[in-house]
Coordinates of C-alpha atoms in Angstrom, one line a residue:
M1 CA 95.4 -28.8 -165.4
S2 CA 94.1 -26.4 -162.7
T3 CA 96.5 -24.4 -160.6
P4 CA 96.8 -24.8 -156.8
L5 CA 94.9 -21.5 -156.4
G6 CA 92.1 -22.8 -158.7
Q7 CA 91.9 -26.1 -156.7
W8 CA 91.7 -24.1 -153.5
L9 CA 88.9 -21.9 -154.9
M10 CA 87.0 -24.9 -156.3
S11 CA 87.2 -26.9 -153.1
E12 CA 83.9 -28.6 -152.2
A13 CA 84.9 -28.5 -148.5
P14 CA 86.1 -24.9 -147.8
A15 CA 88.1 -24.6 -144.6
S16 CA 87.0 -21.0 -143.8
R17 CA 84.3 -18.5 -144.6
R18 CA 86.8 -16.5 -146.8
Q19 CA 87.5 -19.5 -148.9
A20 CA 83.8 -20.2 -149.3
V21 CA 83.1 -16.6 -150.4
L22 CA 86.0 -16.4 -152.8
G23 CA 85.2 -19.9 -154.2
S24 CA 81.6 -18.9 -154.8
F25 CA 82.7 -15.7 -156.5
Y26 CA 85.2 -17.6 -158.6
R27 CA 82.6 -20.1 -159.8
G28 CA 80.3 -17.2 -160.7
V29 CA 82.9 -15.5 -162.8
R30 CA 83.8 -18.7 -164.6
A31 CA 80.1 -19.3 -165.3
I32 CA 79.7 -15.8 -166.7
F33 CA 82.7 -16.1 -169.0
A34 CA 81.4 -19.5 -170.2
N35 CA 78.0 -18.0 -171.1
P36 CA 78.2 -16.0 -174.4
T37 CA 75.0 -14.0 -173.7
A38 CA 76.3 -12.9 -170.3
L39 CA 79.7 -12.1 -171.7
A40 CA 78.3 -10.0 -174.5
G41 CA 76.2 -8.0 -172.1
L42 CA 79.1 -7.7 -169.7
F43 CA 81.2 -6.2 -172.5
I44 CA 78.6 -3.6 -173.4
V45 CA 78.1 -2.6 -169.7
A46 CA 81.8 -2.4 -169.2
L47 CA 82.1 -0.2 -172.3
L48 CA 79.4 2.1 -170.8
V49 CA 81.3 2.3 -167.5
A50 CA 84.5 3.1 -169.4
M51 CA 82.8 5.8 -171.4
A52 CA 81.4 7.4 -168.3
V53 CA 84.7 7.2 -166.3
F54 CA 87.1 8.2 -169.1
A55 CA 84.7 10.5 -171.1
P56 CA 87.2 13.5 -171.2
W57 CA 89.9 11.2 -172.5
F58 CA 87.7 9.6 -175.2
A59 CA 86.4 13.0 -176.2
M60 CA 90.0 14.0 -177.1
G61 CA 89.5 17.7 -176.1
R62 CA 86.0 18.1 -177.5
S63 CA 83.6 19.8 -175.1
P64 CA 80.0 18.7 -174.8
L65 CA 78.9 22.2 -174.0
S66 CA 80.9 24.5 -176.3
Q67 CA 78.7 26.0 -179.1
D68 CA 79.7 26.9 -182.6
L69 CA 76.7 28.3 -184.6
A70 CA 78.8 28.3 -187.7
Q71 CA 78.9 24.5 -187.5
R72 CA 75.3 23.9 -186.5
L73 CA 73.7 20.7 -187.8
A74 CA 76.9 19.7 -189.5
A75 CA 77.0 16.2 -190.9
P76 CA 79.5 13.6 -189.5
S77 CA 83.0 14.4 -190.6
P78 CA 86.6 13.8 -189.5
E79 CA 86.3 16.9 -187.3
H80 CA 82.9 16.0 -185.8
W81 CA 82.6 12.2 -186.0
F82 CA 78.9 12.1 -185.1
G83 CA 78.0 15.6 -186.5
T84 CA 76.8 18.5 -184.5
D85 CA 73.4 19.5 -183.1
E86 CA 71.3 22.6 -183.5
L87 CA 73.7 24.7 -181.5
G88 CA 76.9 23.4 -183.1
R89 CA 77.8 21.2 -180.2
D90 CA 79.7 18.0 -180.9
I91 CA 77.4 15.0 -180.7
Y92 CA 80.2 12.6 -180.1
A93 CA 81.4 14.4 -177.0
R94 CA 77.8 14.8 -175.8
T95 CA 77.1 11.1 -176.3
L96 CA 80.2 10.2 -174.2
F97 CA 79.3 12.6 -171.4
G98 CA 75.7 11.5 -171.6
A99 CA 76.9 8.0 -170.5
R100 CA 77.8 9.6 -167.2
V101 CA 74.2 10.8 -166.6
T102 CA 72.8 7.4 -167.6
L103 CA 75.2 5.5 -165.3
T104 CA 74.5 7.9 -162.4
I105 CA 70.8 7.4 -162.7
V106 CA 71.2 3.6 -162.9
V107 CA 73.5 3.4 -159.9
L108 CA 71.4 5.8 -157.8
V109 CA 68.1 3.9 -158.6
S110 CA 69.8 0.6 -157.8
V111 CA 71.0 1.9 -154.4
V112 CA 67.5 3.0 -153.5
V113 CA 65.2 0.2 -154.8
V114 CA 67.2 -2.8 -153.8
P115 CA 67.3 -2.0 -150.0
I116 CA 63.6 -0.9 -150.0
G117 CA 62.5 -4.0 -152.0
L118 CA 64.5 -6.4 -149.8
A119 CA 63.3 -4.7 -146.6
V120 CA 59.6 -4.8 -147.5
G121 CA 59.7 -8.2 -149.0
T122 CA 61.7 -10.0 -146.3
V123 CA 59.7 -8.4 -143.5
A124 CA 56.4 -9.3 -145.1
G125 CA 57.4 -12.9 -145.9
Y126 CA 59.0 -13.6 -142.5
F127 CA 56.4 -12.1 -140.2
G128 CA 53.3 -12.9 -142.3
G129 CA 49.8 -12.1 -140.9
W130 CA 48.7 -8.5 -140.8
V131 CA 52.2 -7.2 -141.5
D132 CA 52.3 -9.1 -144.8
A133 CA 48.8 -8.0 -145.7
V134 CA 49.5 -4.3 -145.1
L135 CA 52.9 -4.3 -146.9
M136 CA 51.7 -6.3 -149.9
R137 CA 48.6 -4.2 -150.3
I138 CA 50.8 -1.1 -150.5
T139 CA 52.9 -2.9 -153.0
D140 CA 49.8 -3.8 -155.0
I141 CA 48.8 -0.1 -155.2
F142 CA 52.1 0.8 -156.8
L143 CA 51.9 -2.2 -159.2
A144 CA 48.4 -1.2 -160.3
F145 CA 49.7 1.7 -162.3
P146 CA 51.9 1.5 -165.4
R147 CA 55.4 2.3 -164.3
L148 CA 56.2 5.0 -166.9
V149 CA 52.9 6.8 -166.3
L150 CA 53.5 6.8 -162.5
A151 CA 57.1 7.9 -163.0
L152 CA 55.9 10.8 -165.1
A153 CA 53.3 11.8 -162.5
F154 CA 55.9 11.8 -159.7
A155 CA 58.5 13.6 -161.9
A156 CA 55.9 16.3 -162.8
A157 CA 55.0 16.7 -159.2
L158 CA 58.6 16.9 -157.9
G159 CA 59.9 19.0 -160.8
P160 CA 62.6 18.6 -163.4
G161 CA 66.1 17.5 -162.5
I162 CA 68.2 14.3 -162.2
E163 CA 67.6 13.9 -158.5
N164 CA 63.9 14.1 -158.9
A165 CA 64.0 11.7 -161.8
V166 CA 65.9 9.2 -159.7
I167 CA 63.3 9.6 -156.9
A168 CA 60.4 9.2 -159.4
I169 CA 61.9 6.1 -161.0
S170 CA 62.7 4.5 -157.6
L171 CA 59.2 5.1 -156.3
T172 CA 57.8 3.1 -159.2
S173 CA 60.5 0.3 -159.4
W174 CA 60.8 -1.1 -155.8
P175 CA 57.5 -3.2 -155.7
A176 CA 58.8 -5.9 -158.1
Y177 CA 61.8 -6.5 -155.8
A178 CA 59.6 -6.6 -152.8
R179 CA 57.5 -9.4 -154.5
I180 CA 60.6 -11.4 -155.3
A181 CA 62.0 -11.0 -151.8
R182 CA 58.7 -12.0 -150.2
S183 CA 58.4 -15.2 -152.3
E184 CA 62.0 -16.2 -151.6
T185 CA 61.5 -15.5 -147.8
L186 CA 58.4 -17.6 -147.6
A187 CA 60.4 -20.6 -148.8
I188 CA 63.5 -19.8 -146.8
A189 CA 61.6 -19.2 -143.5
R190 CA 60.3 -22.8 -143.5
S191 CA 63.7 -24.4 -144.1
D192 CA 65.4 -26.5 -141.4
F193 CA 68.5 -24.4 -141.0
I194 CA 66.3 -21.3 -140.1
Q195 CA 64.5 -23.4 -137.5
S196 CA 67.9 -24.4 -136.2
V197 CA 69.0 -20.8 -135.9
V198 CA 65.8 -19.9 -134.1
L199 CA 66.4 -22.7 -131.6
Q200 CA 69.9 -21.4 -131.0
G201 CA 68.3 -18.2 -129.8
A202 CA 69.1 -15.8 -132.6
S203 CA 67.0 -12.7 -132.7
T204 CA 64.5 -12.0 -135.5
W205 CA 66.5 -9.2 -137.0
R206 CA 69.7 -11.2 -137.0
I207 CA 68.0 -14.0 -138.8
L208 CA 66.6 -11.6 -141.4
F209 CA 69.9 -9.7 -142.1
R210 CA 72.4 -12.5 -141.6
H211 CA 70.5 -15.5 -143.2
V212 CA 67.4 -14.5 -145.2
V213 CA 68.5 -11.3 -147.0
P214 CA 71.8 -12.9 -148.4
L215 CA 69.8 -15.8 -149.8
C216 CA 67.3 -13.4 -151.5
L217 CA 70.0 -11.2 -152.9
S218 CA 70.9 -13.3 -155.9
S219 CA 67.4 -13.3 -157.3
V220 CA 67.0 -9.6 -156.7
I221 CA 70.3 -8.8 -158.4
V222 CA 69.2 -10.8 -161.5
R223 CA 65.9 -9.0 -161.6
L224 CA 67.7 -5.7 -161.1
T225 CA 70.0 -6.4 -164.1
L226 CA 67.0 -7.3 -166.3
D227 CA 65.2 -4.1 -165.1
M228 CA 68.2 -1.8 -166.0
A229 CA 66.9 -1.4 -169.6
G230 CA 63.5 -0.3 -168.3
I231 CA 65.2 2.2 -165.9
I232 CA 67.3 3.6 -168.8
L233 CA 64.3 3.9 -171.0
T234 CA 62.3 5.6 -168.3
A235 CA 65.1 8.0 -167.6
A236 CA 65.4 8.7 -171.3
G237 CA 61.6 9.2 -171.5
L238 CA 61.7 11.7 -168.7
G239 CA 64.6 13.5 -170.4
F240 CA 62.8 13.5 -173.7
L241 CA 59.8 15.3 -172.0
G242 CA 62.1 17.8 -170.2
L243 CA 61.6 16.2 -166.8
G244 CA 65.1 14.7 -166.4
A245 CA 68.5 16.4 -166.8
Q246 CA 68.2 20.0 -167.7
P247 CA 70.1 21.9 -170.4
P248 CA 72.9 22.3 -171.1
T249 CA 73.7 18.8 -169.5
A250 CA 74.2 16.1 -172.1
E251 CA 71.5 13.5 -171.6
W252 CA 70.5 11.0 -174.2
G253 CA 66.8 11.4 -173.9
A254 CA 67.0 15.2 -174.1
M255 CA 69.4 14.8 -177.1
V256 CA 66.8 12.7 -178.9
S257 CA 64.1 15.3 -178.1
S258 CA 66.2 18.1 -179.5
G259 CA 66.7 16.2 -182.8
R260 CA 63.2 15.1 -183.4
D261 CA 62.3 18.3 -185.4
V262 CA 65.2 17.7 -187.9
I263 CA 65.3 13.9 -188.0
L264 CA 64.4 13.7 -191.7
D265 CA 67.2 16.0 -192.9
Q266 CA 69.8 15.8 -190.1
W267 CA 69.2 12.3 -188.9
W268 CA 72.3 12.0 -186.8
V269 CA 71.1 14.5 -184.2
A270 CA 68.5 12.1 -182.8
T271 CA 69.7 8.8 -184.2
I272 CA 73.1 8.7 -182.5
P273 CA 71.8 9.1 -178.9
G274 CA 68.9 6.8 -179.8
L275 CA 71.4 4.1 -180.8
A276 CA 73.3 4.6 -177.5
I277 CA 70.1 4.0 -175.6
F278 CA 69.3 1.0 -177.7
I279 CA 72.8 -0.6 -177.3
V280 CA 73.1 0.0 -173.6
S281 CA 69.6 -1.3 -173.0
L282 CA 70.4 -4.4 -175.1
G283 CA 73.6 -4.9 -173.1
F284 CA 71.8 -4.9 -169.8
N285 CA 69.1 -7.3 -171.1
L286 CA 71.8 -9.7 -172.4
L287 CA 73.7 -9.5 -169.1
G288 CA 70.5 -10.1 -167.1
D289 CA 69.5 -13.1 -169.3
G290 CA 73.0 -14.5 -168.8
L291 CA 73.0 -14.0 -165.1
R292 CA 69.6 -15.7 -164.8
D293 CA 70.9 -18.7 -166.7
V294 CA 74.0 -18.8 -164.6
F295 CA 72.7 -18.2 -161.1
D296 CA 68.9 -18.8 -161.1
P297 CA 68.3 -22.5 -160.1
K298 CA 64.9 -22.4 -161.8
S299 CA 66.4 -21.8 -165.2
R300 CA 69.2 -24.4 -165.0

């Protein structure tokens, strides 16, 4: 039997905006926990966040930067759980602290691409005409190039570093969100409630920000979650080529690069960070698939 709070949250006739928002959030959480795919992805993503936030605690005093040449390329052992790299640095600690770099890049790219994609897509879809034509042709130009190749070009032009890697990835990622927002806006703009808001005298920008953008947000978030794996792989690729985080910062792509010369004899140097990239990418893919099943009406 549901509790009074659960009944209040699940009410089909909410008495206030707060009740409606909390009820919608509660239904979403229940749907995620009822979906095994979304729950597995959520667990992996939560583990990534925990690794990033509590990396010093999980490392148990191990430093990701301290070198010990006497222990270089040591195999996994009770002292060094994942072994050491070519400079004797503990790979376990570097993998933990590398999660911080990965999470930072994911968060910063998300903060950049979602507003840009929503702004371009909603404006193009709502105004139409020459505004739509100009904005979509600019979007098509970015979509015409492979994302990784374009990101490499931008990163090479801007120079190595995490900040420049974020800019390069963001510049190549926003067009997909603009396309989704535009298609959603084209359908929303013709709906009866938008026409009702127009007749009430609401300004264009109020309609966009208060009514159109919130309705487009769910589809964009689902797409963003599915794209997280691509963002992580692109960031790792830039790090592998020396265009991402710079030494001695622990970054998974750079760690794979440093271990590629000894992968046959000291497999752990490149394999451990490679497995971290694989597991986190899989987690975001599972979470994205689950969110699509839960929130996307087209897949229900």
